[in-house]
Amino acid sequence: MATTDIETPATAVGARAGTGTLFTRFVGLATIVGMAALGVFGLLLSPPDVQQSDSVRILYIHVGTVWVAYVAFAFTALASAAYLWKRTTSLAWDRFAGASAEIGVLFMALTLVAGSLWGRLSWGKFWVWDARVTSTAFMFVTYVGYLAVRGLGGSHHQRARRSAVVALLAVLEIPLVHFSVKLWRGLHQDSSVADRTNVNLHGLMLFSLFISVIAFTLLYVWLLMHRQRVLAMQDAIDNTGLDYALRQRRDEGDL
Amino acid sequence: MFRIARLIAAKDLRVEMRSRVVTNQVLPFAAIVMVMFAFALNSDAVVSRVAPGLVWLATLFSLLILVQRSFAIENADGATDALRAAGVDPGGIFLGKAMALAAQLAVLEVVLLVSAVVLYSTELRVGGIVLLLVTFVAATVGLALVGTLYGGLAGGVRGRETLLPLLLLPVVAPVLIGATRATESALGTGGATVAEGWPWVGLLGVFVALFSVGGTLAFGPLIEE
């Protein structure tokens, strides 16, 4: 039997063998170009900061990843609302929400890592109890919880409804957490990101940040398209997997 | 909806009256946690300074157990499914379970507060009594609402109770912050004045308002299987 046409549950129902299309390849190529440009501008062309020297270059990653994380979570909320909207109960919205949240969690983790490394260099400590930093960490944990809810099992529509409700509750919760942490910090006034990052940006620095946002957004779009298609294939496997296994056993019996 | 809520709450409390699980297991747990805090912190001065925070931390830990218990009795014989099949309004179930949970939490908090007075030599002051009462009522209602909401989600899926703390703790962070600060003001911990406490009660109020509406709407889709 030729290895090229192994029948899997997914191909058995007519799903394509890969998740790439002409468009994803184009976006992928654009992402590579964008990342290369970010490397050149972020590491070579932009000058070191007057106060932070070379550690400022971490921000070219930090800003891009945090931007993507926020965008991803916003899309998760929108897609969840779209799923719950009576006339559009389509699992495609659910998979879109799930794929977006997975990418958001990944980029939020990168944001927290890059941010704490930068904090160690600039403030001498990995963590400050700043309102924005703290509520960002809460946001991360909230969406880790959201992904856990997605993994609870049950039918696809159960998963979709449950996780959509949790995603919308997160929209309720996050501003409240941010507001209360802000009130909490208000009484202490130790340090604030806003005060200390108030530096004059050199033109090339600003441009590097701009490239960072563009490159990471392209990466998000590319990952999102692929991930969404993988999730669609997984759902297809769930739907047809049992039939496929039964058919295989029957074929064995015919031998 | 409110009649159903009353019936559900009475049912939950009657189950507790007869089984005594919360009274015999959760209350002693909360008390031992208060003793453990004192072991860990190992300083009279520190313990009495952070007593309000410890009371609320112990409340949150106990909340996790209470919520699991609250939904264990529903899942035991598919009781939730039976309620849903009977066409009972999910909003009513939500409010009813939250009311029963609030009643149990209130008893628990009194025990914790008394143990703080006894163990940590916390002193109540007359001027702060009103603030203290309002804080406890608001925080209890808020915790009961979110506890019921996420308990319904995690409890509906058998064997997935481990998910509850991950979902619930980030959400109740505002209650921990608000209730602790307000309690500090009411007790005068660290020289806090009573007037400083009221804005925190406002935060608790916003929390209660948001989750009473959000929870009533969201609970139905969450337990619908």
Tab-separated table of C-alpha atoms in Angstrom:
chain	number	residue	atom	x	y	z
A	1	MET	CA	0.000	0.000	0.000
A	2	ALA	CA	1.435	3.336	-1.023
A	3	THR	CA	2.163	5.585	1.951
A	4	THR	CA	0.803	8.643	0.141
A	5	ASP	CA	-2.874	7.692	0.283
A	6	ILE	CA	-3.333	6.284	3.774
A	7	GLU	CA	-6.980	6.658	4.579
A	8	THR	CA	-7.613	8.486	7.839
A	9	PRO	CA	-10.977	9.331	9.390
A	10	ALA	CA	-10.509	12.886	8.164
A	11	THR	CA	-9.703	12.017	4.552
A	12	ALA	CA	-12.453	9.412	4.641
A	13	VAL	CA	-14.999	12.223	4.916
A	14	GLY	CA	-13.315	14.216	2.192
A	15	ALA	CA	-11.223	16.574	4.331
A	16	ARG	CA	-8.041	17.762	2.698
A	17	ALA	CA	-4.760	16.264	3.853
A	18	GLY	CA	-3.230	19.614	4.830
A	19	THR	CA	-4.286	22.992	6.164
A	20	GLY	CA	-2.312	25.141	3.733
A	21	THR	CA	-3.832	27.106	0.870
A	22	LEU	CA	-2.427	29.683	-1.497
A	23	PHE	CA	-3.607	32.407	0.862
A	24	THR	CA	-2.010	30.916	3.992
A	25	ARG	CA	1.250	30.503	2.090
A	26	PHE	CA	1.097	34.151	1.080
A	27	VAL	CA	0.407	35.231	4.673
A	28	GLY	CA	3.149	32.885	5.905
A	29	LEU	CA	5.636	34.409	3.512
A	30	ALA	CA	4.608	37.915	4.548
A	31	THR	CA	5.087	36.881	8.201
A	32	ILE	CA	8.622	35.687	7.497
A	33	VAL	CA	9.443	38.939	5.720
A	34	GLY	CA	7.889	40.934	8.574
A	35	MET	CA	9.819	39.023	11.237
A	36	ALA	CA	13.058	39.451	9.294
A	37	ALA	CA	12.391	43.170	9.047
A	38	LEU	CA	11.653	43.265	12.783
A	39	GLY	CA	14.988	41.536	13.439
A	40	VAL	CA	16.861	44.027	11.287
A	41	PHE	CA	15.151	47.108	12.700
A	42	GLY	CA	14.847	45.897	16.270
A	43	LEU	CA	18.354	44.536	16.674
A	44	LEU	CA	20.490	46.525	14.235
A	45	LEU	CA	19.011	49.768	12.938
A	46	SER	CA	17.205	51.158	15.990
A	47	PRO	CA	19.459	52.868	18.533
A	48	PRO	CA	19.813	51.755	22.174
A	49	ASP	CA	17.664	53.749	24.585
A	50	VAL	CA	19.239	56.547	26.624
A	51	GLN	CA	18.040	55.094	29.924
A	52	GLN	CA	17.353	51.438	29.180
A	53	SER	CA	20.212	50.886	26.659
A	54	ASP	CA	19.802	47.587	24.804
A	55	SER	CA	17.080	46.160	27.034
A	56	VAL	CA	14.617	48.380	25.173
A	57	ARG	CA	14.841	45.873	22.306
A	58	ILE	CA	12.823	43.386	24.361
A	59	LEU	CA	9.901	45.768	23.958
A	60	TYR	CA	9.880	45.168	20.202
A	61	ILE	CA	8.683	41.652	21.031
A	62	HIS	CA	6.652	42.567	24.101
A	63	VAL	CA	4.472	45.166	22.378
A	64	GLY	CA	3.777	42.931	19.388
A	65	THR	CA	2.808	39.916	21.489
A	66	VAL	CA	0.611	41.837	23.917
A	67	TRP	CA	-1.185	43.468	20.992
A	68	VAL	CA	-1.856	40.071	19.422
A	69	ALA	CA	-3.044	38.638	22.754
A	70	TYR	CA	-5.586	41.436	23.210
A	71	VAL	CA	-6.774	41.163	19.617
A	72	ALA	CA	-7.058	37.386	19.951
A	73	PHE	CA	-9.130	37.615	23.140
A	74	ALA	CA	-11.342	40.274	21.588
A	75	PHE	CA	-12.006	37.993	18.625
A	76	THR	CA	-12.728	35.109	20.984
A	77	ALA	CA	-15.400	37.228	22.667
A	78	LEU	CA	-16.888	38.361	19.346
A	79	ALA	CA	-16.938	34.854	17.883
A	80	SER	CA	-18.507	33.503	21.103
A	81	ALA	CA	-21.234	36.134	20.947
A	82	ALA	CA	-21.741	35.263	17.276
A	83	TYR	CA	-22.105	31.584	18.163
A	84	LEU	CA	-24.708	32.291	20.848
A	85	TRP	CA	-26.619	34.646	18.549
A	86	LYS	CA	-29.722	32.654	17.645
A	87	ARG	CA	-29.443	32.684	13.884
A	88	THR	CA	-25.748	31.925	13.588
A	89	THR	CA	-25.305	28.850	15.769
A	90	SER	CA	-22.460	27.502	13.684
A	91	LEU	CA	-19.536	25.498	15.018
A	92	ALA	CA	-17.229	27.500	12.761
A	93	TRP	CA	-17.658	30.451	15.152
A	94	ASP	CA	-16.832	28.194	18.075
A	95	ARG	CA	-13.665	26.900	16.431
A	96	PHE	CA	-12.707	30.444	15.533
A	97	ALA	CA	-13.134	31.457	19.186
A	98	GLY	CA	-11.148	28.455	20.389
A	99	ALA	CA	-8.292	28.868	17.930
A	100	SER	CA	-8.065	32.565	18.706
A	101	ALA	CA	-7.999	31.944	22.459
A	102	GLU	CA	-5.243	29.337	22.123
A	103	ILE	CA	-3.081	31.797	20.225
A	104	GLY	CA	-3.988	34.535	22.704
A	105	VAL	CA	-2.863	32.405	25.649
A	106	LEU	CA	0.399	31.583	23.888
A	107	PHE	CA	1.131	35.236	23.148
A	108	MET	CA	0.048	36.347	26.602
A	109	ALA	CA	2.552	33.889	28.066
A	110	LEU	CA	5.260	35.326	25.785
A	111	THR	CA	4.213	38.825	26.841
A	112	LEU	CA	4.547	37.983	30.523
A	113	VAL	CA	7.933	36.307	30.008
A	114	ALA	CA	9.331	39.118	27.852
A	115	GLY	CA	7.847	41.721	30.187
A	116	SER	CA	9.346	40.211	33.321
A	117	LEU	CA	12.761	39.881	31.664
A	118	TRP	CA	12.566	43.519	30.661
A	119	GLY	CA	11.394	44.410	34.169
A	120	ARG	CA	14.390	42.633	35.680
A	121	LEU	CA	16.723	44.740	33.546
A	122	SER	CA	14.908	48.060	33.935
A	123	TRP	CA	13.464	47.910	37.446
A	124	GLY	CA	15.694	45.238	38.959
A	125	LYS	CA	12.794	42.886	39.587
A	126	PHE	CA	10.848	40.402	37.537
A	127	TRP	CA	7.472	41.432	38.861
A	128	VAL	CA	5.904	44.666	40.045
A	129	TRP	CA	2.423	44.809	41.556
A	130	ASP	CA	1.293	47.296	38.989
A	131	ALA	CA	-2.407	47.256	38.064
A	132	ARG	CA	-1.785	46.616	34.400
A	133	VAL	CA	0.777	43.874	34.997
A	134	THR	CA	-1.393	42.145	37.576
A	135	SER	CA	-4.607	42.245	35.584
A	136	THR	CA	-2.716	40.974	32.539
A	137	ALA	CA	-1.677	37.950	34.571
A	138	PHE	CA	-5.305	37.455	35.616
A	139	MET	CA	-6.351	37.641	31.994
A	140	PHE	CA	-3.836	34.922	31.180
A	141	VAL	CA	-5.172	32.633	33.924
A	142	THR	CA	-8.766	33.340	32.890
A	143	TYR	CA	-8.135	32.179	29.338
A	144	VAL	CA	-6.163	29.159	30.517
A	145	GLY	CA	-9.403	28.329	32.353
A	146	TYR	CA	-11.378	28.978	29.179
A	147	LEU	CA	-9.220	26.490	27.287
A	148	ALA	CA	-9.738	23.958	30.094
A	149	VAL	CA	-13.498	24.428	29.723
A	150	ARG	CA	-13.152	23.719	26.013
A	151	GLY	CA	-11.461	20.442	26.894
A	152	LEU	CA	-14.294	19.239	29.139
A	153	GLY	CA	-15.776	16.914	26.548
A	154	GLY	CA	-19.365	16.345	25.576
A	155	SER	CA	-20.855	17.025	22.171
A	156	HIS	CA	-19.470	19.775	19.972
A	157	HIS	CA	-22.443	22.009	20.570
A	158	GLN	CA	-22.190	21.464	24.342
A	159	ARG	CA	-18.548	22.480	24.182
A	160	ALA	CA	-19.406	25.469	22.035
A	161	ARG	CA	-22.211	26.771	24.252
A	162	ARG	CA	-20.343	26.244	27.502
A	163	SER	CA	-17.156	27.876	26.306
A	164	ALA	CA	-19.007	30.742	24.624
A	165	VAL	CA	-20.721	31.584	27.922
A	166	VAL	CA	-17.398	31.405	29.766
A	167	ALA	CA	-15.783	33.664	27.159
A	168	LEU	CA	-18.535	36.255	27.603
A	169	LEU	CA	-18.273	36.037	31.411
A	170	ALA	CA	-14.552	36.745	31.008
A	171	VAL	CA	-15.473	39.999	29.286
A	172	LEU	CA	-17.505	40.852	32.389
A	173	GLU	CA	-14.782	39.793	34.781
A	174	ILE	CA	-11.620	41.276	33.302
A	175	PRO	CA	-12.548	44.982	33.517
A	176	LEU	CA	-13.750	44.390	37.078
A	177	VAL	CA	-10.472	42.726	38.078
A	178	HIS	CA	-8.514	45.507	36.406
A	179	PHE	CA	-10.566	48.173	38.150
A	180	SER	CA	-10.222	46.556	41.573
A	181	VAL	CA	-6.485	45.941	41.238
A	182	LYS	CA	-6.138	49.579	40.191
A	183	LEU	CA	-8.022	50.697	43.300
A	184	TRP	CA	-5.865	48.363	45.370
A	185	ARG	CA	-2.624	49.772	43.925
A	186	GLY	CA	-3.951	53.296	44.306
A	187	LEU	CA	-3.449	53.012	48.043
A	188	HIS	CA	0.151	51.910	47.796
A	189	GLN	CA	1.695	53.943	44.970
A	190	ASP	CA	4.865	51.910	44.676
A	191	SER	CA	5.541	51.822	40.994
A	192	SER	CA	3.644	52.247	37.843
A	193	VAL	CA	4.515	51.129	34.360
A	194	ALA	CA	2.938	54.243	32.926
A	195	ASP	CA	5.245	56.569	34.883
A	196	ARG	CA	8.454	54.806	34.086
A	197	THR	CA	7.984	54.089	30.430
A	198	ASN	CA	7.283	57.722	29.736
A	199	VAL	CA	10.282	58.167	27.481
A	200	ASN	CA	10.708	60.062	24.254
A	201	LEU	CA	10.637	57.594	21.440
A	202	HIS	CA	13.239	57.896	18.726
A	203	GLY	CA	11.728	57.739	15.233
A	204	LEU	CA	13.364	54.404	14.403
A	205	MET	CA	12.196	52.959	17.711
A	206	LEU	CA	8.632	53.892	16.932
A	207	PHE	CA	9.016	52.388	13.466
A	208	SER	CA	10.411	49.153	14.951
A	209	LEU	CA	7.417	48.933	17.277
A	210	PHE	CA	5.175	49.460	14.271
A	211	ILE	CA	6.881	46.619	12.387
A	212	SER	CA	6.566	44.465	15.493
A	213	VAL	CA	2.802	44.967	15.594
A	214	ILE	CA	2.467	44.241	11.853
A	215	ALA	CA	4.684	41.134	11.923
A	216	PHE	CA	3.006	39.625	14.973
A	217	THR	CA	-0.449	40.360	13.559
A	218	LEU	CA	0.497	38.494	10.372
A	219	LEU	CA	1.756	35.612	12.494
A	220	TYR	CA	-1.568	35.615	14.360
A	221	VAL	CA	-3.574	35.471	11.134
A	222	TRP	CA	-1.409	32.662	9.797
A	223	LEU	CA	-1.626	30.606	13.003
A	224	LEU	CA	-5.353	31.277	13.299
A	225	MET	CA	-6.161	29.970	9.824
A	226	HIS	CA	-4.152	26.806	10.292
A	227	ARG	CA	-5.360	26.146	13.819
A	228	GLN	CA	-8.974	26.643	12.864
A	229	ARG	CA	-8.655	24.108	10.061
A	230	VAL	CA	-6.943	21.610	12.359
A	231	LEU	CA	-9.809	22.010	14.838
A	232	ALA	CA	-12.329	21.480	12.029
A	233	MET	CA	-10.516	18.264	11.101
A	234	GLN	CA	-10.549	17.113	14.709
A	235	ASP	CA	-14.296	17.697	14.871
A	236	ALA	CA	-14.675	15.729	11.643
A	237	ILE	CA	-12.673	12.886	13.153
A	238	ASP	CA	-14.896	12.925	16.236
A	239	ASN	CA	-17.960	12.738	14.025
A	240	THR	CA	-16.787	9.976	11.750
A	241	GLY	CA	-14.155	8.232	13.849
A	242	LEU	CA	-16.504	5.580	15.203
A	243	ASP	CA	-18.021	4.759	11.813
A	244	TYR	CA	-14.534	4.527	10.370
A	245	ALA	CA	-13.321	2.187	13.113
A	246	LEU	CA	-16.397	-0.012	12.692
A	247	ARG	CA	-15.863	-0.238	8.954
A	248	GLN	CA	-12.227	-1.218	9.484
A	249	ARG	CA	-13.191	-4.019	11.880
A	250	ARG	CA	-15.784	-5.262	9.386
A	251	ASP	CA	-13.189	-5.260	6.618
A	252	GLU	CA	-10.915	-7.337	8.833
A	253	GLY	CA	-13.743	-9.824	9.268
A	254	ASP	CA	-14.121	-10.190	5.498
A	255	LEU	CA	-10.542	-11.309	5.062
B	1	MET	CA	-38.820	32.662	39.469
B	2	PHE	CA	-38.476	33.832	43.067
B	3	ARG	CA	-40.902	31.190	44.325
B	4	ILE	CA	-38.783	28.513	42.633
B	5	ALA	CA	-35.650	30.101	44.075
B	6	ARG	CA	-37.142	29.898	47.586
B	7	LEU	CA	-38.098	26.260	47.105
B	8	ILE	CA	-34.660	25.314	45.777
B	9	ALA	CA	-32.933	27.155	48.616
B	10	ALA	CA	-35.152	25.459	51.212
B	11	LYS	CA	-34.419	22.100	49.581
B	12	ASP	CA	-30.640	22.658	49.725
B	13	LEU	CA	-30.756	23.790	53.336
B	14	ARG	CA	-32.947	20.824	54.285
B	15	VAL	CA	-30.392	18.473	52.684
B	16	GLU	CA	-27.736	20.160	54.800
B	17	MET	CA	-29.850	19.978	57.963
B	18	ARG	CA	-30.150	16.227	57.543
B	19	SER	CA	-26.682	15.391	56.225
B	20	ARG	CA	-24.650	17.889	58.297
B	21	VAL	CA	-21.778	17.748	55.816
B	22	VAL	CA	-21.025	21.457	55.945
B	23	THR	CA	-21.453	21.685	59.694
B	24	ASN	CA	-19.330	18.658	60.472
B	25	GLN	CA	-16.688	18.919	57.763
B	26	VAL	CA	-16.393	22.372	56.212
B	27	LEU	CA	-16.646	24.456	59.397
B	28	PRO	CA	-13.896	22.485	61.198
B	29	PHE	CA	-11.799	22.724	58.013
B	30	ALA	CA	-12.136	26.520	58.004
B	31	ALA	CA	-11.170	26.679	61.680
B	32	ILE	CA	-8.083	24.525	61.172
B	33	VAL	CA	-7.027	26.717	58.242
B	34	MET	CA	-7.066	29.707	60.602
B	35	VAL	CA	-4.758	27.811	62.976
B	36	MET	CA	-2.471	26.830	60.093
B	37	PHE	CA	-2.142	30.483	59.022
B	38	ALA	CA	-0.861	31.295	62.504
B	39	PHE	CA	1.687	28.451	62.271
B	40	ALA	CA	2.897	29.676	58.881
B	41	LEU	CA	3.189	33.349	59.824
B	42	ASN	CA	4.600	32.669	63.286
B	43	SER	CA	4.233	36.166	64.688
B	44	ASP	CA	1.439	37.654	66.783
B	45	ALA	CA	1.970	41.111	65.304
B	46	VAL	CA	1.912	39.916	61.710
B	47	VAL	CA	-1.112	37.696	62.273
B	48	SER	CA	-3.197	40.443	63.827
B	49	ARG	CA	-2.165	42.865	61.060
B	50	VAL	CA	-3.251	40.486	58.280
B	51	ALA	CA	-6.232	38.940	60.103
B	52	PRO	CA	-8.914	40.410	57.756
B	53	GLY	CA	-7.100	39.024	54.722
B	54	LEU	CA	-6.782	35.614	56.347
B	55	VAL	CA	-10.492	35.542	57.186
B	56	TRP	CA	-11.342	36.149	53.532
B	57	LEU	CA	-8.729	33.734	52.207
B	58	ALA	CA	-10.119	31.010	54.453
B	59	THR	CA	-13.593	31.951	53.199
B	60	LEU	CA	-12.493	31.505	49.577
B	61	PHE	CA	-10.937	28.109	50.252
B	62	SER	CA	-14.061	26.982	52.066
B	63	LEU	CA	-16.194	28.413	49.259
B	64	LEU	CA	-14.578	25.986	46.828
B	65	ILE	CA	-15.628	23.068	49.025
B	66	LEU	CA	-19.109	24.457	49.638
B	67	VAL	CA	-19.706	24.910	45.920
B	68	GLN	CA	-18.569	21.389	45.161
B	69	ARG	CA	-20.879	20.084	47.855
B	70	SER	CA	-23.744	22.197	46.543
B	71	PHE	CA	-23.483	20.601	43.103
B	72	ALA	CA	-22.569	17.125	44.318
B	73	ILE	CA	-26.075	16.845	45.777
B	74	GLU	CA	-27.513	17.888	42.422
B	75	ASN	CA	-25.519	15.393	40.399
B	76	ALA	CA	-25.926	12.431	42.740
B	77	ASP	CA	-29.115	11.200	41.103
B	78	GLY	CA	-29.203	13.400	38.044
B	79	ALA	CA	-31.282	15.875	40.046
B	80	THR	CA	-30.355	18.829	37.824
B	81	ASP	CA	-31.452	16.947	34.732
B	82	ALA	CA	-34.725	16.105	36.446
B	83	LEU	CA	-35.260	19.787	37.299
B	84	ARG	CA	-34.500	20.819	33.745
B	85	ALA	CA	-36.752	18.124	32.336
B	86	ALA	CA	-39.544	19.363	34.605
B	87	GLY	CA	-39.193	22.748	32.933
B	88	VAL	CA	-37.974	24.589	36.023
B	89	ASP	CA	-36.650	28.056	35.200
B	90	PRO	CA	-32.812	27.902	35.292
B	91	GLY	CA	-32.722	31.470	36.612
B	92	GLY	CA	-34.755	30.281	39.592
B	93	ILE	CA	-32.425	27.326	40.157
B	94	PHE	CA	-29.476	29.699	40.020
B	95	LEU	CA	-30.887	32.170	42.529
B	96	GLY	CA	-32.118	29.392	44.814
B	97	LYS	CA	-28.792	27.608	44.951
B	98	ALA	CA	-27.032	30.943	45.444
B	99	MET	CA	-29.343	31.783	48.366
B	100	ALA	CA	-28.645	28.455	50.072
B	101	LEU	CA	-24.925	28.895	49.462
B	102	ALA	CA	-25.062	32.433	50.874
B	103	ALA	CA	-26.735	31.156	54.051
B	104	GLN	CA	-24.035	28.532	54.539
B	105	LEU	CA	-21.272	31.036	53.776
B	106	ALA	CA	-22.711	33.478	56.301
B	107	VAL	CA	-22.498	30.891	59.090
B	108	LEU	CA	-18.979	30.026	57.994
B	109	GLU	CA	-17.866	33.665	58.011
B	110	VAL	CA	-19.198	34.203	61.519
B	111	VAL	CA	-17.151	31.204	62.667
B	112	LEU	CA	-14.066	32.587	60.905
B	113	LEU	CA	-14.533	36.051	62.335
B	114	VAL	CA	-14.967	34.684	65.837
B	115	SER	CA	-11.867	32.535	65.422
B	116	ALA	CA	-9.942	35.626	64.260
B	117	VAL	CA	-11.062	37.410	67.428
B	118	VAL	CA	-10.062	34.464	69.600
B	119	LEU	CA	-6.898	33.294	67.849
B	120	TYR	CA	-5.451	36.504	66.386
B	121	SER	CA	-6.672	38.860	69.129
B	122	THR	CA	-8.568	40.897	66.542
B	123	GLU	CA	-10.786	43.511	68.171
B	124	LEU	CA	-14.158	44.615	66.892
B	125	ARG	CA	-14.955	48.290	67.321
B	126	VAL	CA	-18.381	49.809	67.748
B	127	GLY	CA	-17.979	52.480	65.033
B	128	GLY	CA	-17.167	49.860	62.428
B	129	ILE	CA	-20.012	47.457	63.090
B	130	VAL	CA	-22.278	48.796	60.334
B	131	LEU	CA	-19.471	48.737	57.781
B	132	LEU	CA	-18.507	45.249	58.888
B	133	LEU	CA	-22.066	43.975	58.522
B	134	VAL	CA	-22.618	45.553	55.111
B	135	THR	CA	-19.250	44.250	53.886
B	136	PHE	CA	-20.021	40.722	55.011
B	137	VAL	CA	-23.475	40.753	53.439
B	138	ALA	CA	-22.233	42.154	50.114
B	139	ALA	CA	-19.216	39.862	49.898
B	140	THR	CA	-21.288	36.813	50.879
B	141	VAL	CA	-23.895	37.500	48.211
B	142	GLY	CA	-21.192	38.120	45.601
B	143	LEU	CA	-19.298	34.939	46.438
B	144	ALA	CA	-22.494	32.878	46.487
B	145	LEU	CA	-23.495	34.183	43.036
B	146	VAL	CA	-20.195	33.491	41.254
B	147	GLY	CA	-19.700	30.275	43.200
B	148	THR	CA	-23.053	28.968	41.994
B	149	LEU	CA	-22.418	30.133	38.441
B	150	TYR	CA	-19.045	28.423	38.005
B	151	GLY	CA	-20.095	25.504	40.206
B	152	GLY	CA	-22.919	24.815	37.764
B	153	LEU	CA	-20.417	24.770	34.942
B	154	ALA	CA	-17.781	22.572	36.589
B	155	GLY	CA	-20.258	20.450	38.534
B	156	GLY	CA	-22.301	19.595	35.473
B	157	VAL	CA	-19.462	17.530	34.117
B	158	ARG	CA	-18.784	14.465	36.194
B	159	GLY	CA	-15.238	14.063	37.471
B	160	ARG	CA	-14.154	17.566	36.464
B	161	GLU	CA	-14.410	19.270	39.852
B	162	THR	CA	-10.682	20.039	39.687
B	163	LEU	CA	-11.521	22.752	37.183
B	164	LEU	CA	-13.522	24.784	39.692
B	165	PRO	CA	-10.641	26.519	41.552
B	166	LEU	CA	-8.975	27.549	38.288
B	167	LEU	CA	-12.179	29.160	37.033
B	168	LEU	CA	-13.440	30.569	40.306
B	169	LEU	CA	-10.403	32.096	42.008
B	170	PRO	CA	-9.520	34.654	39.307
B	171	VAL	CA	-13.138	35.806	39.221
B	172	VAL	CA	-13.429	36.341	42.979
B	173	ALA	CA	-10.193	38.363	43.185
B	174	PRO	CA	-12.174	41.644	43.335
B	175	VAL	CA	-14.143	40.277	46.304
B	176	LEU	CA	-10.948	39.306	48.109
B	177	ILE	CA	-9.486	42.757	47.542
B	178	GLY	CA	-12.657	44.704	48.332
B	179	ALA	CA	-13.805	42.666	51.319
B	180	THR	CA	-10.346	42.573	52.897
B	181	ARG	CA	-9.838	46.344	52.631
B	182	ALA	CA	-13.336	47.075	53.911
B	183	THR	CA	-12.901	44.670	56.820
B	184	GLU	CA	-9.560	46.268	57.690
B	185	SER	CA	-11.313	49.635	57.826
B	186	ALA	CA	-14.133	48.284	59.949
B	187	LEU	CA	-11.725	46.718	62.436
B	188	GLY	CA	-9.196	49.545	62.285
B	189	THR	CA	-6.389	47.186	61.249
B	190	GLY	CA	-3.163	49.054	60.526
B	191	GLY	CA	-4.788	52.368	61.498
B	192	ALA	CA	-7.404	52.272	58.728
B	193	THR	CA	-10.443	54.505	59.293
B	194	VAL	CA	-14.070	53.507	58.809
B	195	ALA	CA	-14.587	56.097	56.055
B	196	GLU	CA	-11.902	54.437	53.928
B	197	GLY	CA	-13.945	51.254	53.844
B	198	TRP	CA	-17.058	52.459	52.041
B	199	PRO	CA	-15.589	52.774	48.513
B	200	TRP	CA	-14.622	49.095	48.798
B	201	VAL	CA	-18.183	48.219	49.681
B	202	GLY	CA	-19.130	50.046	46.477
B	203	LEU	CA	-16.789	47.743	44.552
B	204	LEU	CA	-18.492	44.735	46.155
B	205	GLY	CA	-21.856	46.228	45.186
B	206	VAL	CA	-20.819	46.529	41.533
B	207	PHE	CA	-19.619	42.938	41.645
B	208	VAL	CA	-22.940	41.712	43.076
B	209	ALA	CA	-24.957	43.704	40.536
B	210	LEU	CA	-22.960	42.408	37.554
B	211	PHE	CA	-22.997	38.768	38.549
B	212	SER	CA	-26.605	38.629	39.696
B	213	VAL	CA	-27.708	39.713	36.221
B	214	GLY	CA	-24.949	37.910	34.304
B	215	GLY	CA	-25.362	34.757	36.359
B	216	THR	CA	-29.133	34.545	35.980
B	217	LEU	CA	-28.743	34.846	32.206
B	218	ALA	CA	-25.728	32.567	31.821
B	219	PHE	CA	-26.698	29.768	34.187
B	220	GLY	CA	-29.333	28.246	31.884
B	221	PRO	CA	-27.030	27.692	28.888
B	222	LEU	CA	-24.326	26.394	31.256
B	223	ILE	CA	-26.332	23.588	32.844
B	224	GLU	CA	-28.316	22.734	29.709
B	225	GLU	CA	-26.850	19.502	28.434
